[in-house]
Coordinates of C-alpha atoms in Angstrom, one line a residue:
X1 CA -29.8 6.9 -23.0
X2 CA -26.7 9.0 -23.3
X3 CA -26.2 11.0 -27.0
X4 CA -23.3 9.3 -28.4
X5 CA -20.9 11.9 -29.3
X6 CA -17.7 11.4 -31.8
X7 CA -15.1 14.1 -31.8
X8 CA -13.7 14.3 -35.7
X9 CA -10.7 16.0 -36.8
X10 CA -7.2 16.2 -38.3
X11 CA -4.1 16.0 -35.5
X12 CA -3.6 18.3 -33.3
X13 CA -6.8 20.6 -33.5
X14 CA -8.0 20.2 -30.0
X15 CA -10.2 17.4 -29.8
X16 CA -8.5 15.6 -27.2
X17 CA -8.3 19.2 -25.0
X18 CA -12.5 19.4 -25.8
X19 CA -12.5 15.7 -24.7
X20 CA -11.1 16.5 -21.1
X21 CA -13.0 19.8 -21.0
X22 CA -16.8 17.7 -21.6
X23 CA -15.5 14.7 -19.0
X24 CA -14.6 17.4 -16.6
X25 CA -11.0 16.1 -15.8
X26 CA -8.0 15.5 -17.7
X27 CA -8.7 11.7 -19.4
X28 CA -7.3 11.9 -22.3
X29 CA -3.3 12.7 -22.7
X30 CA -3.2 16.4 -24.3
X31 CA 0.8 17.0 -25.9
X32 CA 1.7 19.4 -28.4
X33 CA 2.8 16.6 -30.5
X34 CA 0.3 15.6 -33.4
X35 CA -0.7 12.3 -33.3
X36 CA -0.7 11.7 -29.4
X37 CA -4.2 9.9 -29.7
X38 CA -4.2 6.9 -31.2
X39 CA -7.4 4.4 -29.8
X40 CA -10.7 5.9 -29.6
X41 CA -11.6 6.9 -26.5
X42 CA -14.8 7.2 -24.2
X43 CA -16.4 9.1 -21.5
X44 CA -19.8 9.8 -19.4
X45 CA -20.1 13.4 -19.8
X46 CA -22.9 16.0 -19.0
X47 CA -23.3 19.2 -21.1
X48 CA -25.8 20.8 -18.7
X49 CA -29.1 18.3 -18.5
X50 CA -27.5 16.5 -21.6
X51 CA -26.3 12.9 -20.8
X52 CA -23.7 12.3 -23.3
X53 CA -21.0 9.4 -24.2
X54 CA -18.5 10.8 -25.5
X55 CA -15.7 9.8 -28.0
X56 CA -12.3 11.0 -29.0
X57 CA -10.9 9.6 -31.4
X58 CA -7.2 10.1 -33.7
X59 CA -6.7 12.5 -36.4
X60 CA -7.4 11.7 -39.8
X61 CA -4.0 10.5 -41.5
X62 CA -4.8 8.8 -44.9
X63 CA -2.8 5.9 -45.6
X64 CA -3.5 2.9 -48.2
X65 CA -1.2 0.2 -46.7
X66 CA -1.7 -1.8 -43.6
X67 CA 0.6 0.3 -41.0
X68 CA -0.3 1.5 -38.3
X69 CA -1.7 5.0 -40.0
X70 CA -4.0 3.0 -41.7
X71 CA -5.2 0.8 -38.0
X72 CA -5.5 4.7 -36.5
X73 CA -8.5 5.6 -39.5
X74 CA -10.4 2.5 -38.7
X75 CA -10.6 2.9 -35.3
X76 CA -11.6 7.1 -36.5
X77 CA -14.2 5.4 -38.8
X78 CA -15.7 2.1 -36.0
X79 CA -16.4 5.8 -34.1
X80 CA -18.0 7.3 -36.5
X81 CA -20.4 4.8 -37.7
X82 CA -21.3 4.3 -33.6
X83 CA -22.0 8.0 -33.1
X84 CA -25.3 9.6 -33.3
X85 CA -23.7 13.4 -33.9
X86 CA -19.7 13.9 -34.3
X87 CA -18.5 17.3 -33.5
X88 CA -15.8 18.0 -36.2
X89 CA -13.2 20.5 -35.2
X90 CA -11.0 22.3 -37.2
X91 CA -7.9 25.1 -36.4
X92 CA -9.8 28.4 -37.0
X93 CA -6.4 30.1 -36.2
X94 CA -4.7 27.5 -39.0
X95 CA -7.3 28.0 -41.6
X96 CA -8.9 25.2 -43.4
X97 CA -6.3 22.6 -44.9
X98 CA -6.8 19.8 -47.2
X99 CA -7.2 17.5 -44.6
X100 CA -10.5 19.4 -43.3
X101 CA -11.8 19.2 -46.4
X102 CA -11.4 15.7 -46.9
X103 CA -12.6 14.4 -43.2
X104 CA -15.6 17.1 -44.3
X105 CA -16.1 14.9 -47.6
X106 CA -16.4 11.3 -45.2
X107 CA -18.6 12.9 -42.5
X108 CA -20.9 14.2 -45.2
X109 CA -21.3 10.5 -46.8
X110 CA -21.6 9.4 -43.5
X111 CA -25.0 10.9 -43.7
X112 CA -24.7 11.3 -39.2
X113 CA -25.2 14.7 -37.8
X114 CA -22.6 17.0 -37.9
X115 CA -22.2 19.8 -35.6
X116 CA -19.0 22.1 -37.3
X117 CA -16.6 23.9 -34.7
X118 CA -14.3 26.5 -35.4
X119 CA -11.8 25.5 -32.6
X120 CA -8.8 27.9 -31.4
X121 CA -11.3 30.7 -32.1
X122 CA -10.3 33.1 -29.2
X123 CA -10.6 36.7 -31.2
X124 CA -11.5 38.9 -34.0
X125 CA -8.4 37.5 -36.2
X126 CA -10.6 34.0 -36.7
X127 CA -13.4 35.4 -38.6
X128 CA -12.1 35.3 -41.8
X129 CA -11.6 31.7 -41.3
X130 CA -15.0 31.1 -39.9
X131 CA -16.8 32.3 -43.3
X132 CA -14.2 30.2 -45.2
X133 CA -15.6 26.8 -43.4
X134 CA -19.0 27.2 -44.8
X135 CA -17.5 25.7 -48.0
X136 CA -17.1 22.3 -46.0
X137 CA -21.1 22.1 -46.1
X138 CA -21.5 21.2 -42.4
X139 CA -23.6 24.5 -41.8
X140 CA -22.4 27.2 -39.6
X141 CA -19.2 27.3 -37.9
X142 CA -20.0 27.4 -34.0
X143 CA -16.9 30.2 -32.7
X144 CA -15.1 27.8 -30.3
X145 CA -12.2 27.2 -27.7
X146 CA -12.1 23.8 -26.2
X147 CA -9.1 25.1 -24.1
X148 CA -10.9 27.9 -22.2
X149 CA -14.3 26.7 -22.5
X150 CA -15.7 29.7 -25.0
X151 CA -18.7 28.5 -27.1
X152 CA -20.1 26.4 -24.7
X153 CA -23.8 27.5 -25.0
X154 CA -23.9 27.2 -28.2
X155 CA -22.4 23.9 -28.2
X156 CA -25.5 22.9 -25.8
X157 CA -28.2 24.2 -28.3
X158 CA -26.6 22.6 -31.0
X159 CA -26.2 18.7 -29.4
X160 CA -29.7 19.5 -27.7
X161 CA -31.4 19.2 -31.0
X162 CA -30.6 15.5 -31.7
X163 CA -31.0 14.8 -28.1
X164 CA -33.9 12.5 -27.3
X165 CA -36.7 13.5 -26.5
X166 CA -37.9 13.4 -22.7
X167 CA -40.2 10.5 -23.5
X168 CA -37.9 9.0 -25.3
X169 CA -35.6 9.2 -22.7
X170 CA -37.6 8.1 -19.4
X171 CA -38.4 4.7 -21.6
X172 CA -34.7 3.9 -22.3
X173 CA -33.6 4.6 -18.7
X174 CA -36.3 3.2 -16.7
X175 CA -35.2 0.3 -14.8
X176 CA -31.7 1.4 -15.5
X177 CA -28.9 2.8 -12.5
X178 CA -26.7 5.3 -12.9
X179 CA -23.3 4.9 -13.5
X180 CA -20.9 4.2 -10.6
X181 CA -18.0 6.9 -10.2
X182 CA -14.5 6.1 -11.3
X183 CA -13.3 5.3 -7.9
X184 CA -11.6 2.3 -6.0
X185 CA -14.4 2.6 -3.3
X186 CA -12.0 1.5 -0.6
X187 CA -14.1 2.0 2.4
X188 CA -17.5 0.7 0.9
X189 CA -18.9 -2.8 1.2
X190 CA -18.6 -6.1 -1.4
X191 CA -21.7 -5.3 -4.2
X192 CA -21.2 -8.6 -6.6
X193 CA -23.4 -6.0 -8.9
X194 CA -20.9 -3.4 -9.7
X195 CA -18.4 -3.5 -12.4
X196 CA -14.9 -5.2 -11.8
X197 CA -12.2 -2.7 -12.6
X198 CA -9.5 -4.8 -13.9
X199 CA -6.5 -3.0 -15.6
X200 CA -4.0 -4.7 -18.2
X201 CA -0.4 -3.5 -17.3
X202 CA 3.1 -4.4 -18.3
X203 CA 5.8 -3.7 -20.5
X204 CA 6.1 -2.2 -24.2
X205 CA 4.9 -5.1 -26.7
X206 CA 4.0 -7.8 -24.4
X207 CA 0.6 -8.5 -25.8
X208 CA -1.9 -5.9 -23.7
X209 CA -4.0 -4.5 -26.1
X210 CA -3.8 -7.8 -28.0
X211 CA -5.2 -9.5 -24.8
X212 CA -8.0 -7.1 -24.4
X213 CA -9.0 -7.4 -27.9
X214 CA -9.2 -11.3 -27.5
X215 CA -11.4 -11.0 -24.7
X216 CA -13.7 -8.2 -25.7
X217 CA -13.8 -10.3 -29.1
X218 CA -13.1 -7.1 -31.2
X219 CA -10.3 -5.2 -32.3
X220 CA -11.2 -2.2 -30.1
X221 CA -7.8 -1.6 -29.3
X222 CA -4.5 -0.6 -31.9
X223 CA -1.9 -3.4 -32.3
X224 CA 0.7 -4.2 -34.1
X225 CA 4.5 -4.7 -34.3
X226 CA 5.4 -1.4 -33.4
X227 CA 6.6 -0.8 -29.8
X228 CA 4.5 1.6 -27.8
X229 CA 1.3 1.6 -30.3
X230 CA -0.5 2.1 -26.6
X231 CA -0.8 5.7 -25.2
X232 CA -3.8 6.2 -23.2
X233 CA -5.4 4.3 -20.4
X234 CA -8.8 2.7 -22.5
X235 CA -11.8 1.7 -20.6
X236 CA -13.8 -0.5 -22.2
X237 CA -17.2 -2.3 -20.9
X238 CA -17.3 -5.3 -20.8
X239 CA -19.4 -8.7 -19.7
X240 CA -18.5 -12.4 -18.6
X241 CA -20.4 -15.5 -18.1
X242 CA -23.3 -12.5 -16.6
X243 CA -20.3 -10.2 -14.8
X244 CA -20.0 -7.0 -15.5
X245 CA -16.2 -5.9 -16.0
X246 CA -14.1 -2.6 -17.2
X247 CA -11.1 -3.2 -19.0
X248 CA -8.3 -1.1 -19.1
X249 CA -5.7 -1.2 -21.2
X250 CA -2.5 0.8 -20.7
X251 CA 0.2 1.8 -22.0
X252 CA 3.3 -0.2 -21.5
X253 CA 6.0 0.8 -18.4
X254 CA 9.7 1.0 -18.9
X255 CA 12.4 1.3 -16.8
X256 CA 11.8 5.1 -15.5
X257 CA 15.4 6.3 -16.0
X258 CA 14.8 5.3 -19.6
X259 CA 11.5 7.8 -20.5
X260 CA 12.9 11.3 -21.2
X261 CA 10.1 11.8 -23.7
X262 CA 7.5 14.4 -22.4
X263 CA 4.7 12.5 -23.9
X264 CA 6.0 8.9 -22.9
X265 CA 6.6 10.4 -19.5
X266 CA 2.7 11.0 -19.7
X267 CA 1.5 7.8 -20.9
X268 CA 3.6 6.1 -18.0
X269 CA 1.1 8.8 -15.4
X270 CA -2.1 7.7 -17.3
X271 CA -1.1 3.7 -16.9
X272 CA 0.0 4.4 -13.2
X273 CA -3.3 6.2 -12.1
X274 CA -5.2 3.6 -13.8
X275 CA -3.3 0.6 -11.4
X276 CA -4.2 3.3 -8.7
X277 CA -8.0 3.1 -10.1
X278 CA -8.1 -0.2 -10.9
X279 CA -9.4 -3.3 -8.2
X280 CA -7.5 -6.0 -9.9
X281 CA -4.6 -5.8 -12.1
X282 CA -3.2 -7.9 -14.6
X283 CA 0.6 -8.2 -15.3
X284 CA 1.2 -9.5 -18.6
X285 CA 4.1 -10.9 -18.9
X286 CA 6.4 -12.2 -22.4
X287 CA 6.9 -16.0 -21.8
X288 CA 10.2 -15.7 -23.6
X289 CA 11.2 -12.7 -20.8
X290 CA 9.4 -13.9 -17.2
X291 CA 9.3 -11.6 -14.6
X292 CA 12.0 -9.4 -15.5
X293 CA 13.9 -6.0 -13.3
X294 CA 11.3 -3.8 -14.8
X295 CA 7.9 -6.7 -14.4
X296 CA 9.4 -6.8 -10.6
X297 CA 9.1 -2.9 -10.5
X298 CA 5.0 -3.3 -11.8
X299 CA 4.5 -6.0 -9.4
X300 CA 5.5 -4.2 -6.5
X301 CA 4.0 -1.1 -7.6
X302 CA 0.4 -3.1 -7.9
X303 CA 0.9 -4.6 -4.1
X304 CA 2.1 -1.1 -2.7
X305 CA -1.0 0.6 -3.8
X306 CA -3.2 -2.8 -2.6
X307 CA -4.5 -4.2 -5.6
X308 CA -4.8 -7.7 -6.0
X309 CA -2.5 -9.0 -8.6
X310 CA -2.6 -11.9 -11.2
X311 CA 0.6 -12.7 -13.8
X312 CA -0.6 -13.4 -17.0
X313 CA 2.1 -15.4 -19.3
X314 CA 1.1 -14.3 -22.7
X315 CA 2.8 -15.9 -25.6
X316 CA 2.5 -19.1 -24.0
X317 CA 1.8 -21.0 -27.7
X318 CA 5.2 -20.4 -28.5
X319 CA 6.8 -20.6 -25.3
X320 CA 9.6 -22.4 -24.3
X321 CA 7.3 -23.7 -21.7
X322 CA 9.7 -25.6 -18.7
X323 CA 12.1 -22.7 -18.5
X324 CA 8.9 -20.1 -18.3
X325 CA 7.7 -21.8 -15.8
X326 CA 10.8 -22.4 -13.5
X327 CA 12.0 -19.0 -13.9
X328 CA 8.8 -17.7 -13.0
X329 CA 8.6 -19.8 -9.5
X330 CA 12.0 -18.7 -8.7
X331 CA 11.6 -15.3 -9.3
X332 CA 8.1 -15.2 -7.6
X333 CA 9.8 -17.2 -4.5
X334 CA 12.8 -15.2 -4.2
X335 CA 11.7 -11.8 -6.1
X336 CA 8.1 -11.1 -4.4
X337 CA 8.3 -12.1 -1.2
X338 CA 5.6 -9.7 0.5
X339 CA 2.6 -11.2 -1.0
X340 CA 2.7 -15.5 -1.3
X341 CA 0.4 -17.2 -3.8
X342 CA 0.0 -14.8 -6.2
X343 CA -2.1 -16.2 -9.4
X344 CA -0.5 -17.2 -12.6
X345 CA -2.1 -18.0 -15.5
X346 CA -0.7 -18.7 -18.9
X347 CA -2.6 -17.4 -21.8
X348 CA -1.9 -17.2 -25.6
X349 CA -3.7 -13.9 -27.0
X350 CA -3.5 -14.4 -30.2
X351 CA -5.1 -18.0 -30.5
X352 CA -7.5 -16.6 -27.7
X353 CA -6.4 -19.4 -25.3
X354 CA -6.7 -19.1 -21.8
X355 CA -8.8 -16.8 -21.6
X356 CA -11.6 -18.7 -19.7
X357 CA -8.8 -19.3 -16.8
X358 CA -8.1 -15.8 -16.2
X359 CA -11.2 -14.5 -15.7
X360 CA -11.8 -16.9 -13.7
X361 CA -9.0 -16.2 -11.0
X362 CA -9.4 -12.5 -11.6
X363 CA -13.2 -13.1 -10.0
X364 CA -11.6 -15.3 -7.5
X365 CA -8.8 -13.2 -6.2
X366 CA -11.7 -10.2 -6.7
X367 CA -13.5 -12.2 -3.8
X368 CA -10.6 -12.6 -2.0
X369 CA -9.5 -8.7 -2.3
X370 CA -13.3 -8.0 -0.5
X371 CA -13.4 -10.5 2.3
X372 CA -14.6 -9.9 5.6
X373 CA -13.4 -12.5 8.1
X374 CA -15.8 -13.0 11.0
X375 CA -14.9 -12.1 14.3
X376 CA -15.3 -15.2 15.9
X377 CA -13.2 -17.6 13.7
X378 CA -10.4 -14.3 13.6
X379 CA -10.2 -13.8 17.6
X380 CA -9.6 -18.2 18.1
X381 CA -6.5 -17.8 15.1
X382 CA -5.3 -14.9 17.0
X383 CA -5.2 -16.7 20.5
X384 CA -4.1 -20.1 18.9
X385 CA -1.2 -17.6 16.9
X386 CA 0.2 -16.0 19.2
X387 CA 0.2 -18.9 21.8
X388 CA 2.0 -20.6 19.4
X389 CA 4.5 -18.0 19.0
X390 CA 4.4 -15.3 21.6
X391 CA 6.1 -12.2 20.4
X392 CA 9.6 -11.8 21.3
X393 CA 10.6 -8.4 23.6
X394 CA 10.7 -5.2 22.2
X395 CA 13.5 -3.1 21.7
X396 CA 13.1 -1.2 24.6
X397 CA 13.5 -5.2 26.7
X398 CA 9.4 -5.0 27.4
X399 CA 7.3 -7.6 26.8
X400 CA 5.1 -7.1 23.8
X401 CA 1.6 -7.7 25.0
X402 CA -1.0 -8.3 22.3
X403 CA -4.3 -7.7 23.3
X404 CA -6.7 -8.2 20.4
X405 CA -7.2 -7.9 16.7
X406 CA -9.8 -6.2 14.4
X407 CA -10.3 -5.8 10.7
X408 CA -10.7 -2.2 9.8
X409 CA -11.9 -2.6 6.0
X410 CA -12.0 -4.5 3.0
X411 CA -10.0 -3.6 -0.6
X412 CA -7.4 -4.4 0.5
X413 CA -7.8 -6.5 3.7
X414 CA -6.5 -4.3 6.8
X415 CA -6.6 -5.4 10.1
X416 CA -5.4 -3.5 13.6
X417 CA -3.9 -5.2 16.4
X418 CA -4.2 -3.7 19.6
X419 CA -1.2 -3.9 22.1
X420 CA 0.5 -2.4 25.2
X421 CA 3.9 -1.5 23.4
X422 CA 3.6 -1.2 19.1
X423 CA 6.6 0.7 18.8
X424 CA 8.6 -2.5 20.1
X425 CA 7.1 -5.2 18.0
X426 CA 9.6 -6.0 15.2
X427 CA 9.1 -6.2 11.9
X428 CA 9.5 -10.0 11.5
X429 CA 6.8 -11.2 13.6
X430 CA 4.5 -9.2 11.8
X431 CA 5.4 -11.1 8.3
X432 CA 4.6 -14.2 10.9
X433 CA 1.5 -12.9 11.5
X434 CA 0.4 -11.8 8.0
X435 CA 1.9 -15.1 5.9
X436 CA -0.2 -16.7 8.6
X437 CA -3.3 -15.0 8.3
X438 CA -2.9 -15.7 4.7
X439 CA -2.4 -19.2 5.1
X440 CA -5.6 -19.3 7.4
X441 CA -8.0 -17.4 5.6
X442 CA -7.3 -18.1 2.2
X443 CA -5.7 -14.4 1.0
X444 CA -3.0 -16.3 -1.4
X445 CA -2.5 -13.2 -4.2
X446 CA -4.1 -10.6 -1.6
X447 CA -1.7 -7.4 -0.2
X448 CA -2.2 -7.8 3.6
X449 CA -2.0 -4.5 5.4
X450 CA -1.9 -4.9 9.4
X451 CA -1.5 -1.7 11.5
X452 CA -0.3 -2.2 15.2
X453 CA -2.0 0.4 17.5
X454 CA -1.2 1.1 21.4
X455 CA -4.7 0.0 23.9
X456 CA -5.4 2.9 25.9
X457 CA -4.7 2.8 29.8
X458 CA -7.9 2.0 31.8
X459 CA -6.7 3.8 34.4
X460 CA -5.6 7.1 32.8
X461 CA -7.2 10.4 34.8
X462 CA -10.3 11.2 32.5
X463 CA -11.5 14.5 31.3

């Protein structure tokens, strides 16, 4: 099993920046700002032939009333009492502050193994701060930079000693498979065994992380009145009715010409690579605000990149619940034209209701995002389709011949006709032939991609 690794510190010493540098690419948001990281945060990581999960977590910001502060240190404190060593980091160039001493105070009563790391520690001028840490009573500072990657060895030997040992660690991982890569895995094959990658979207203060927390059945993620609580995509592992599943939540999306904030401009990055990332995505949507500009702007976004999308109505026990729902069909009818039969569920996350119902269609429309249709039953609605409806002429006054179809891949569903003039097909009897292979082959929710290619000529000199 991986060594569970919690990174401890007051704001802004670097423990995001050693985060990214373990995970080998930029997960966590990294801002001058203190205070950026909020949730706690985890990754696979190796450190050499260490398997290691690590976690990042906010800086230590004592407050004794229930705001949002005080939500931050209990997340800090959940990733604690999970870890098996935390790495505390403070600013060697800063000097110890109160703070360090404090967080030095908890870790100790923690009684978990504490590996101390004089961060920012990039020349001679540090030293004097080094000897001053040995007060803390964590043993000896380790000389550190997170941001170039000094201390690095020494960081190995010091985890290496609470690793398991190689016994230890054959029994926990035998029978066990490696973890798949965070990828969207376009071009390989439906495996019912890996992980759905579903990610939560929407705007500021809809009910995301709320949502997440319902279904994972613990506050994992930060909530609370405040707008924006979210800054980071969060991956967490999760399992329903015996499938697996990663949850993301994300940070909410506003209108673009509205974010002039260098660190919201980041969040709104990290919650559009994780759509990118993700195989199904959830729009959660206020039932007192349906389908808004700005939830049309998501929406379109999620189909664009091919991701299957379901609308979740959150709020729904205090809904207004005929006008949700005929604002919603007229929007969806008139608003999101390109993909028909897109899956709504209504869902209240704070009583936990509806929960059942969406996962339910997210596995469905999962399915449907991975089918394969066989050739046979795909050439006979091709010949019946286009007998039907022949194509009209091109723009060049030809007649459109079209001489087969194909599908090219799964995730999304693409297909390629082949035919003796593409250039001349116009755009209108391809939304024919898409709402109809929809219609057919049961892809209601799915994006549709269909790519018209020109047959070669048979009788074209050869090389």
């Amino acid at each position: 099993m991986p060594l569970k690794v919690a990174i401890i510190g007051r704001p802004n010493v670097g423990k995001s920046t050693l985060f990214n540098r373990l995970a080998g690419k930029k997960l966590a948001i990294v801002h001058d700002k203190p205070g950026v990281t909020r949730d706690r945060k985890e990754a696979e990581a190796r450190l050499n032939d260490l398997r290691l999960t690590i976690i990042d977590t906010a800086g230590y910001e004592y407050s004794n009333e229930d705001n949002l502060e005080a939500r931050m240190w209990e997340q800090t404190q959940k990733a604690i009492n999970e870890a098996d060593v935390c790495l505390f980091l403070y600013d060697a160039r800063a000097g110890l502050q109160p703070y360090d001493e404090h967080f030095a105070d908890i870790l100790r009563r923690s009684h978990k193994p504490v590996v101390l790391l004089a961060n920012k520690c990039e020349g001679k001028q540090q030293e004097d701060s080094r000897f001053e840490a040995y007060k803390l009573g964590l043993g000896e500072p380790i000389p550190f930079s997170a941001e170039h990657g000094l201390g690095m060895l020494d960081l190995y030997e010091a985890l290496k000693e609470h690793y398991p040992s190689e016994a230890e660690e054959k029994q926990s991982s035998s029978g066990n498979e490696s973890q798949t890569s965070e990828t969207a895995e376009s071009e390989e094959e439906f495996d019912e065994t890996r992980p759905i990658r579903v990610a939560i979207v929407g705007r500021p203060n809809v009910g995301k992380s709320t949502l997440v927390n319902a279904l994972l059945k613990d506050e994992r993620m930060l909530t609370g009145p405040e707008a924006g609580v979210t800054r980071d995509a969060i991956t967490s592992d999760w399992e329903w009715k015996g499938r697996k599943f990663q949850l993301v939540d994300t940070a909410g999306l506003r209108k673009q010409s509205k974010v002039s904030d260098s660190l919201e401009k980041m969040s709104a990055a990290s919650s559009r690579y994780a759509v990118n990332m993700a195989q199904v995505v959830v729009l959660v949507l206020d039932a007192d605000a349906v389908l808004d500009k700005q939830d049309l702007t998501i929406a379109s976004r999620v189909l664009e990149e091919g991701r299957a999308l379901i609308i979740a109505v959150n709020k729904w026990d205090i809904a207004d619940k005929k006008e949700a729902i005929e604002r919603l069909k007229y929007r969806l009818r008139t608003s999101l034209t390109q993909v028909e039969g897109i899956p709504t569920v209504t869902v209240s996350a704070l009583k936990r209701e509806g929960l059942d119902k969406l996962m339910a269609a997210v596995v469905k429309i999962y399915t449907r995002w991975n089918s394969r249709v066989p050739t046979a039953p795909l050439n006979k609605w091709f010949a019946d389709v286009t007998s039907d409806y022949p194509p009209p002429l091109g723009k060049n006054k030809r007649r459109i011949k079209l001489r087969y179809i194909t599908q090219a891949k799964i995730r999304p569903p693409s297909f390629f006709i082949f035919s003796s003039n593409p250039e001349g097909l116009p755009e209108s009897y391809l939304r024919y032939l898409t709402n109809s292979l929809r219609d057919t082959f049961d892809f209601g929710g799915v994006p549709i991609r269909i790519t018209v290619r020109k047959t070669g000529n048979p009788y074209a000199e050869k090389d």
